[in-house]
GROMACS .gro file of C-alpha atoms in nm:
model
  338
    1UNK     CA    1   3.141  -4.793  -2.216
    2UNK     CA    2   3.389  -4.603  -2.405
    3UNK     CA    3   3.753  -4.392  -2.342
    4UNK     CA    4   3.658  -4.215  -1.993
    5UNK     CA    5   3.318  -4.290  -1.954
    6UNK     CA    6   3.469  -4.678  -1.878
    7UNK     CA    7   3.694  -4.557  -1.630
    8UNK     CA    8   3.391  -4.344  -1.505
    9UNK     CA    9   3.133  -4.668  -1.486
   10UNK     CA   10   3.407  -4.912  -1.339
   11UNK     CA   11   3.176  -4.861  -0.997
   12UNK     CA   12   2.921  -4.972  -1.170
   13UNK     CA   13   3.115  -5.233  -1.383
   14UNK     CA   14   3.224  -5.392  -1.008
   15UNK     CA   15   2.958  -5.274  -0.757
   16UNK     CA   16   2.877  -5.587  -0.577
   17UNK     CA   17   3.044  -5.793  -0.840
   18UNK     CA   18   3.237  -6.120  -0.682
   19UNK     CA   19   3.618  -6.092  -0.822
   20UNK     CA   20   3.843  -6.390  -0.751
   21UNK     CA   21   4.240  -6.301  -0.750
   22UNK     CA   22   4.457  -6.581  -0.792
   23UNK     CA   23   4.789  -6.458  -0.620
   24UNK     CA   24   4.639  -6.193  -0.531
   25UNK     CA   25   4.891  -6.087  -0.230
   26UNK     CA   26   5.144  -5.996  -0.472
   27UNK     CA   27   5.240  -5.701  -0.628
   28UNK     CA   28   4.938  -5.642  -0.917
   29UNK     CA   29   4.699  -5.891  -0.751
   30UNK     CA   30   4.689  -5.659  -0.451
   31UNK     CA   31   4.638  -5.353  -0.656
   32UNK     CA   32   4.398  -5.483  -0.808
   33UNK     CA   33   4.267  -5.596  -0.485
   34UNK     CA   34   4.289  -5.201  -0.360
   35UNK     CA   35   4.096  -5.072  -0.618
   36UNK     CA   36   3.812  -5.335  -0.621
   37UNK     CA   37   3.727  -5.284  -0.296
   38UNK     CA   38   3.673  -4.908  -0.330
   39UNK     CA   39   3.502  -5.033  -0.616
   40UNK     CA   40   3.277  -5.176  -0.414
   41UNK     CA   41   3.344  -5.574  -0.501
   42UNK     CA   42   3.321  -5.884  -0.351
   43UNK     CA   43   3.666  -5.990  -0.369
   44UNK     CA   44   3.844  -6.353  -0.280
   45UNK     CA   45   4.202  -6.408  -0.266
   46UNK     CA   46   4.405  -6.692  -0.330
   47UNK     CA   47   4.787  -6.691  -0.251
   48UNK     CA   48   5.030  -6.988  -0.151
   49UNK     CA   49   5.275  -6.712   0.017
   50UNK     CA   50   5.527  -6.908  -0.131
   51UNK     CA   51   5.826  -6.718   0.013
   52UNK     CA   52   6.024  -6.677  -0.301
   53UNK     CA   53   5.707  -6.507  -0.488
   54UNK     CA   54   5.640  -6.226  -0.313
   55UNK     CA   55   5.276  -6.236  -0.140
   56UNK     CA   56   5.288  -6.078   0.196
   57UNK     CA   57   4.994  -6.031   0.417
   58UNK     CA   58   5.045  -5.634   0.476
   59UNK     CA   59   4.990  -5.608   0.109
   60UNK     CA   60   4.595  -5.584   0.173
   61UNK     CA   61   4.673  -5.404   0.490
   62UNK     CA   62   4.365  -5.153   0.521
   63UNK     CA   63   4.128  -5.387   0.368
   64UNK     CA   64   4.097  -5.700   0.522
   65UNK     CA   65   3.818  -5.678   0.703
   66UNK     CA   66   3.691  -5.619   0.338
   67UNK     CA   67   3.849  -5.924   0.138
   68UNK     CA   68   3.830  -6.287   0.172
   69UNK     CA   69   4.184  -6.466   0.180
   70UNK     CA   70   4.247  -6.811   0.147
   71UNK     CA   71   4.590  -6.956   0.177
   72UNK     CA   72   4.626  -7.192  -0.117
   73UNK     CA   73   4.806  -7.333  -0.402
   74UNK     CA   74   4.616  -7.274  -0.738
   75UNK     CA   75   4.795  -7.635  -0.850
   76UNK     CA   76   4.556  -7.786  -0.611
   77UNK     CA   77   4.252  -7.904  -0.816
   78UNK     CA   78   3.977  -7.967  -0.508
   79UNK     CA   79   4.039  -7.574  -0.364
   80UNK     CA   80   4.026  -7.451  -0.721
   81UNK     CA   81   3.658  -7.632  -0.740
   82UNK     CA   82   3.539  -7.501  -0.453
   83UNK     CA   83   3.666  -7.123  -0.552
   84UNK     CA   84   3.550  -7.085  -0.911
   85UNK     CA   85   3.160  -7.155  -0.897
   86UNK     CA   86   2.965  -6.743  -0.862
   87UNK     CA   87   3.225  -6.582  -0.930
   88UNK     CA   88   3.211  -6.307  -1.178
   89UNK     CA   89   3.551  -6.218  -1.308
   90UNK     CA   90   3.896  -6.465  -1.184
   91UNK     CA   91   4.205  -6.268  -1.231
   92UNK     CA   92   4.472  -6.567  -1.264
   93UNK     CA   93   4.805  -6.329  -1.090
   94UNK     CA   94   4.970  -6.669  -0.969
   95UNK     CA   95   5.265  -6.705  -1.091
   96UNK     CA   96   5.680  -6.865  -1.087
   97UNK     CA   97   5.798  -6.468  -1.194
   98UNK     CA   98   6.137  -6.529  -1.222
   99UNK     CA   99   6.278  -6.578  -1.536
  100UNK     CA  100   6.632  -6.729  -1.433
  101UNK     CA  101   6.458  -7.002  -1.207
  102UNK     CA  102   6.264  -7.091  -1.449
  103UNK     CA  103   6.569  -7.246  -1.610
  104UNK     CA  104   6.667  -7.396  -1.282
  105UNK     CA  105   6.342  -7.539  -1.220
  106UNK     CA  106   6.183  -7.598  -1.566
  107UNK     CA  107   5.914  -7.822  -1.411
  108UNK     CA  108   5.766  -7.647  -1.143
  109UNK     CA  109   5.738  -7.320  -1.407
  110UNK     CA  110   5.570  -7.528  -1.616
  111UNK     CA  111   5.312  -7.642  -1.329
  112UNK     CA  112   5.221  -7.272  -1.220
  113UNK     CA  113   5.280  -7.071  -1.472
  114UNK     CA  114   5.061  -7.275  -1.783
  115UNK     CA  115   4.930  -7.624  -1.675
  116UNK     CA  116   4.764  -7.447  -1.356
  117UNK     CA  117   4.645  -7.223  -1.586
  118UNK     CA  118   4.508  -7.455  -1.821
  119UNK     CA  119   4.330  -7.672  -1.510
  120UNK     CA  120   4.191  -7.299  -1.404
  121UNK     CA  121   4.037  -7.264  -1.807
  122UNK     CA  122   3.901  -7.618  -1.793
  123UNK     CA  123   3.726  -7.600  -1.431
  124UNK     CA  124   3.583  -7.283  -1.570
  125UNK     CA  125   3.426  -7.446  -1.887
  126UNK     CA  126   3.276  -7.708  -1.661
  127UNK     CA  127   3.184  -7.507  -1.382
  128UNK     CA  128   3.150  -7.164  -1.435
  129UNK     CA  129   3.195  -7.048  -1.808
  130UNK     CA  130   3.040  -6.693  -1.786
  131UNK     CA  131   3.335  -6.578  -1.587
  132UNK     CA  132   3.546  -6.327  -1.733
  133UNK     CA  133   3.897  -6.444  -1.698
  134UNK     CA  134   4.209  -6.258  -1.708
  135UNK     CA  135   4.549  -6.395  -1.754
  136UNK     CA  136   4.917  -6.175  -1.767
  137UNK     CA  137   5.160  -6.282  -1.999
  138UNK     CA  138   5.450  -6.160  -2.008
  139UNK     CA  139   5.692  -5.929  -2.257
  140UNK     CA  140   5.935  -6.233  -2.289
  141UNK     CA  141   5.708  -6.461  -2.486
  142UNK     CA  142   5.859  -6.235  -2.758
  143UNK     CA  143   6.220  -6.343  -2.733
  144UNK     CA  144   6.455  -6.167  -2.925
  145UNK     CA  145   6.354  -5.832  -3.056
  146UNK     CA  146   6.421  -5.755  -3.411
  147UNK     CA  147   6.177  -5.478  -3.437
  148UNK     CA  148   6.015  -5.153  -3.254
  149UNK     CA  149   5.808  -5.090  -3.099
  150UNK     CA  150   5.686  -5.435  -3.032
  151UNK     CA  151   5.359  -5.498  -3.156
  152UNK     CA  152   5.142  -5.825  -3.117
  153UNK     CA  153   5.195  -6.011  -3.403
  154UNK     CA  154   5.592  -5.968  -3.346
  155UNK     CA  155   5.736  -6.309  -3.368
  156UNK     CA  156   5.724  -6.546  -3.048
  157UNK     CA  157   6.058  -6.721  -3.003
  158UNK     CA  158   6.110  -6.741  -2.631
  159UNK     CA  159   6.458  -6.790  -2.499
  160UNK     CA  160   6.355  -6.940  -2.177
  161UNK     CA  161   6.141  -7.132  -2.018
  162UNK     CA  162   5.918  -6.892  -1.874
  163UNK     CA  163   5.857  -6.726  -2.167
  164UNK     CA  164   5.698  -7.054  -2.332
  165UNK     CA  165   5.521  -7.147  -2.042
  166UNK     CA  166   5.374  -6.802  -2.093
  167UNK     CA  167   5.264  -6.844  -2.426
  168UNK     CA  168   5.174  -7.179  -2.384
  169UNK     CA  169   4.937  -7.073  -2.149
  170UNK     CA  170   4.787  -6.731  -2.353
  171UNK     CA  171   4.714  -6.999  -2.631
  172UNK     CA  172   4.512  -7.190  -2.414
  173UNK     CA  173   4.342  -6.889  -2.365
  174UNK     CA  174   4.243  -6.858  -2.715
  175UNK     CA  175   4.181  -7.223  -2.757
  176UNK     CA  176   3.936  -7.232  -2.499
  177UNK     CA  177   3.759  -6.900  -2.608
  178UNK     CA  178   3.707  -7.002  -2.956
  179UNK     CA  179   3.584  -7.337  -2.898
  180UNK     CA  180   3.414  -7.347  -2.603
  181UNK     CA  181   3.357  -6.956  -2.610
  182UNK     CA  182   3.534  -6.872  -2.238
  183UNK     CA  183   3.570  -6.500  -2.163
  184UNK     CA  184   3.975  -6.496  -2.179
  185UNK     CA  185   4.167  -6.171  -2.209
  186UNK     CA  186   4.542  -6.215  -2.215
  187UNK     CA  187   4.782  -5.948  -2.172
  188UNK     CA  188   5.140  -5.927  -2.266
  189UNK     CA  189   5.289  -5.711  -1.988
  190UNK     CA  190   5.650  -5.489  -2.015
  191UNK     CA  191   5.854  -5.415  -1.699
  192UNK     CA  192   5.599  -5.377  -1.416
  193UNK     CA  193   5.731  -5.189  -1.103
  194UNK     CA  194   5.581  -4.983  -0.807
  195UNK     CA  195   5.480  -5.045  -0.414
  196UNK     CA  196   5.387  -5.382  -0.256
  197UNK     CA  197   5.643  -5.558  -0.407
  198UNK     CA  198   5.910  -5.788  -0.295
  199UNK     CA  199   6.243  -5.640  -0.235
  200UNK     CA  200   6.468  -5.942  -0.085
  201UNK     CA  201   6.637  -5.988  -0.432
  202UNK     CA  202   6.668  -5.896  -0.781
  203UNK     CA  203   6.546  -6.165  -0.948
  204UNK     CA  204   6.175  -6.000  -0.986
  205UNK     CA  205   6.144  -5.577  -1.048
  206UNK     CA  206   6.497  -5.435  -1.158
  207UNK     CA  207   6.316  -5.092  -1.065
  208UNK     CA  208   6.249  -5.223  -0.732
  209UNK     CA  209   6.551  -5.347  -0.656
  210UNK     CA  210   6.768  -5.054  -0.774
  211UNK     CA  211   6.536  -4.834  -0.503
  212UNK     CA  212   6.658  -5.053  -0.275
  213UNK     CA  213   7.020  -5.014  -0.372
  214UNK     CA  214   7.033  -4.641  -0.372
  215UNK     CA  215   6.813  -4.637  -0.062
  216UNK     CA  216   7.124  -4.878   0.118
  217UNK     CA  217   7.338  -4.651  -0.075
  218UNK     CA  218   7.502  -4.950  -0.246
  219UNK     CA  219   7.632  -4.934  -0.609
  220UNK     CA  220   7.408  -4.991  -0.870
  221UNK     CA  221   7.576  -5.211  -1.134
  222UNK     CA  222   7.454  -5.190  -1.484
  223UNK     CA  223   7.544  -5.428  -1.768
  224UNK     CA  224   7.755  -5.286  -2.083
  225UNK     CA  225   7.742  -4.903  -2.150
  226UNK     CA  226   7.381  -4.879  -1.994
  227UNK     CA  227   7.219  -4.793  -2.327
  228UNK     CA  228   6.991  -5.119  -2.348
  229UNK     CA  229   6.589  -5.019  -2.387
  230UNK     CA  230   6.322  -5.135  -2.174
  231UNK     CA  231   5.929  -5.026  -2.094
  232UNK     CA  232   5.876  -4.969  -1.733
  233UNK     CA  233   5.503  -4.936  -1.676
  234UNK     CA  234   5.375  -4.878  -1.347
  235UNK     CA  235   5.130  -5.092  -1.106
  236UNK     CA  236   4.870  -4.871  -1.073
  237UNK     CA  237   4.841  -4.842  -1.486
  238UNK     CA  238   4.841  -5.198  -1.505
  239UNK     CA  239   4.562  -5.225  -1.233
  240UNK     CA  240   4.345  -4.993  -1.456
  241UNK     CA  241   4.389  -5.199  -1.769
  242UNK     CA  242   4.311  -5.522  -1.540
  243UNK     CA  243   3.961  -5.349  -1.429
  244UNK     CA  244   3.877  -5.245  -1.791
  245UNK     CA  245   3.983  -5.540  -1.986
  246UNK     CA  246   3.753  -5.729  -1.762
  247UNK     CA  247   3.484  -5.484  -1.759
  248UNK     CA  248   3.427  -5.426  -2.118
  249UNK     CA  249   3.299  -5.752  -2.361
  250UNK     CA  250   3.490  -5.605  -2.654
  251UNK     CA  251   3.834  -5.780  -2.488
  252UNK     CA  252   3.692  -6.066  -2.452
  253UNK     CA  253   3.860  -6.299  -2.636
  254UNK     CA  254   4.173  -6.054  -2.730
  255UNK     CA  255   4.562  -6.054  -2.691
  256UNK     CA  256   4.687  -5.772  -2.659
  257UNK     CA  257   5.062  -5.567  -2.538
  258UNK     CA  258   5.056  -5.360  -2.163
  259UNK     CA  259   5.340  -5.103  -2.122
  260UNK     CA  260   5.408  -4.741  -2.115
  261UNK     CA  261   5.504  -4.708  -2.487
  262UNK     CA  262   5.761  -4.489  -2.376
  263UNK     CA  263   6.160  -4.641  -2.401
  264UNK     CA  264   6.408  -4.579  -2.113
  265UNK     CA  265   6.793  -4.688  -2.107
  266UNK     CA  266   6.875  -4.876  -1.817
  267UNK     CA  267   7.120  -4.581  -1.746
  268UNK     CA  268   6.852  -4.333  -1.771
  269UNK     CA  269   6.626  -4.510  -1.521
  270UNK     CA  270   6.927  -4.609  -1.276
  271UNK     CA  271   7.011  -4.200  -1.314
  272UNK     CA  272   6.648  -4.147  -1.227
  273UNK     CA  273   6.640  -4.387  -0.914
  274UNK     CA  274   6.920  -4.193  -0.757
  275UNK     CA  275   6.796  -3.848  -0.809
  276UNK     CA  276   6.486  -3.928  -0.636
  277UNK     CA  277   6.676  -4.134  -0.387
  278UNK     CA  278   6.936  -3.899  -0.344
  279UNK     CA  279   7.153  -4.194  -0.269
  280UNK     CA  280   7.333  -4.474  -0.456
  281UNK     CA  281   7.622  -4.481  -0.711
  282UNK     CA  282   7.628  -4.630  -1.083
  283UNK     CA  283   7.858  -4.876  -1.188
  284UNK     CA  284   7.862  -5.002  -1.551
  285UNK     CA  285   8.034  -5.328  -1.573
  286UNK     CA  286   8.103  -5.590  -1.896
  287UNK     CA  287   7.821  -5.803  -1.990
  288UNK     CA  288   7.907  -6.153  -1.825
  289UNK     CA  289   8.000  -6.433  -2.148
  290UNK     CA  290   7.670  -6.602  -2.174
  291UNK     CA  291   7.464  -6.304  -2.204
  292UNK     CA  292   7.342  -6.331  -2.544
  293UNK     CA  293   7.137  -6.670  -2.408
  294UNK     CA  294   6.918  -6.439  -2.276
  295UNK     CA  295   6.946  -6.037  -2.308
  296UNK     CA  296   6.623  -6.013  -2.580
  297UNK     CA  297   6.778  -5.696  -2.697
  298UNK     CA  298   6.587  -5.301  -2.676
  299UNK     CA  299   6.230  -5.331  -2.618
  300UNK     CA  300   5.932  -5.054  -2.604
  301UNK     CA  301   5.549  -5.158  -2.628
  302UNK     CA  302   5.366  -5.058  -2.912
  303UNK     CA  303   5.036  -4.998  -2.702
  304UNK     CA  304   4.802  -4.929  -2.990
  305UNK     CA  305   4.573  -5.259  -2.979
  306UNK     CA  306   4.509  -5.144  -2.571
  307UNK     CA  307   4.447  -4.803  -2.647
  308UNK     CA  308   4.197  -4.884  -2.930
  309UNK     CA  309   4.026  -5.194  -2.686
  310UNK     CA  310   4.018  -4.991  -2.382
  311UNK     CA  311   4.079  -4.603  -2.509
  312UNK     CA  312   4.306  -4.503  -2.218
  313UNK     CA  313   4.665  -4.531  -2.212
  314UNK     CA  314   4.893  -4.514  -1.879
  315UNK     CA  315   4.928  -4.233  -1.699
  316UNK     CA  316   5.234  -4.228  -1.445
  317UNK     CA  317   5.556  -4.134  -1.604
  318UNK     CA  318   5.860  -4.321  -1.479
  319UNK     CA  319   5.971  -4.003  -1.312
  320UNK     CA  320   5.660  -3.974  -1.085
  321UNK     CA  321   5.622  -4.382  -1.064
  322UNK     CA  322   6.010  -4.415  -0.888
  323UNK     CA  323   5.888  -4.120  -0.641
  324UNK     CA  324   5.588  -4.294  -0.581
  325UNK     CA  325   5.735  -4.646  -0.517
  326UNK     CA  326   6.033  -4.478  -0.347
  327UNK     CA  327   5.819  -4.267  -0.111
  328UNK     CA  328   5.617  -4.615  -0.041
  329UNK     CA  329   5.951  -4.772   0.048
  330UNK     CA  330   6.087  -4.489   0.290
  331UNK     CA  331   5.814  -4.583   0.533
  332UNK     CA  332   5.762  -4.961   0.484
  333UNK     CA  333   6.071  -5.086   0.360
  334UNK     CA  334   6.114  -5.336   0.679
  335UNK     CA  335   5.794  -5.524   0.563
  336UNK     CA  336   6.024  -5.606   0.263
  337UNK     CA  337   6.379  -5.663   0.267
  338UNK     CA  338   6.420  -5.669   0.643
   0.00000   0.00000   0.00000
């Protein structure tokens, strides 16, 4: 399958297929878990609904009589054994997504985000090793930038935890495809933002949260003179690079960058969020003194490894993805924040 006949055969890439989704109540796994379904896939979620992460029940509202949920912890070896045998393709979403409490908490981002990760790649070897597996990494396994647009073999020098548990657990990845030949496709991902996500606090989608602000018509306080870079890609984009990365064998075994290729200035997408909003105030304010320990610098994605791999490249402009998310939020925002 190639450029749009893939997206065209993803029916029957997933007809009847059995997809697991680790943390799949969250903000991609449930995506994911939308599209599957009409699809026409056997799907199985797995979600703690750790409170701090994110996973909500309503986020497979309108398909549960389709989807199989289990309330779990993917740390826990015994349900992870009884999960992973017959299933096609295991999309590992589970995750500790906040960078900041990963410095808090070193340990328990080290337990999700890459040693549950490797226990996931090493059940699979024993007990099912034709899966496809899928695994999100994460923009800040890069660090500090020093050049752009980021490309894949940009240097990794993480500035937080997180970001090493990240890698730590994409090289696993690799590991365990080239020596015991596993199906692994890891994906750095930029800025992801859009419905179903949390909305209590900041520490997860700034795009999110700044909806939120204008929405409450609360100021919207940017750091410096609001000219720092960042690649917001949206959920549903991300979804469709999900489905095709683990429908075609060419990724199998790849690393590659997942963003929008497209910079925006914090200021630019604040300025954006209150058009749309038609609400909210910005507010630029110094950078606080220990910034530099972990601002990365400007970042855009230099998407040309996931346009060769999977010939299609996203599709929802920042513009149309805040009206999307914000329209989403105008009629469920008390499932969220409330």
């Amino acid at each position: 399958m190639k450029g749009r006949d893939a997206l065209d055969n993803l029916t029957s890439a997933y007809r009847d297929r059995r997809v697991l989704i680790l943390g799949g109540l969250g903000l991609i796994g449930s995506t994911v878990a939308h599209r599957l379904v009409a699809l026409g896939a056997h799907v199985t979620i797995v979600d703690a609904l750790f409170p701090q992460f994110g996973g909500y029940r309503k986020n497979v509202e309108g398909i549960e009589g389709d989807i199989a949920v289990h309330v779990g912890d993917i740390r826990d070896e015994a349900l992870m054994r009884s999960m992973i045998p017959g299933q096609d393709c295991i999309i590992n979403m589970a995750a500790q997504v906040s960078y900041a409490d990963s410095v808090v908490d070193p340990f328990l981002d080290l337990d999700i985000n890459c040693r549950a990760m490797l226990q996931l790649l090493e059940l699979c070897r024993q007990l099912n090793p034709e899966a496809r597996i899928l695994f999100p990494g994460s923009r800040l396994q890069f660090g500090k930038i020093t050049r752009l647009p980021v490309a894949e073999d940009h240097p990794q020098i993480p500035l937080m935890p997180y970001g090493i548990h990240k890698m730590a657990a994409e090289k696993y990845c690799q590991m365990y495809h080239r020596i015991h030949g596993l199906r692994t496709t890891a994906m750095r991902l930029a800025n992801p933002y859009g419905p179903r996500q949390q909305m209590k606090h900041s520490k997860y989608g700034i795009v999110n949260w700044f909806i939120r602000l204008a929405m409450e018509d609360r100021p919207i306080t940017i750091f410096g003179d609001g000219t720092q870079v960042r690649d917001y890609v949206y959920v549903d984009d991300i979804a469709t690079v999900f489905l095709l990365a683990g429908s075609l064998d060419r990724t199998a075994g790849e690393v590659f960058n997942v963003g929008s290729g497209v910079p925006a200035t914090f200021r630019d997408m604040a300025e954006t969020v209150v058009r749309i909003v038609g609400k909210g105030r910005i507010e630029l304010v110094p950078w606080p003194p220990d910034y530099t320990n972990v601002e990365t610098g400007d970042y855009v994605t230099d998407i040309t490894r996931m346009k060769t791999l999977l010939e299609f490249e996203p599709q929802v402009s920042l513009e149309d993805g805040v009206r999307l998310t914000y329209d989403y939020y105008r009629r469920h925002h008390a499932a969220y924040w409330e």
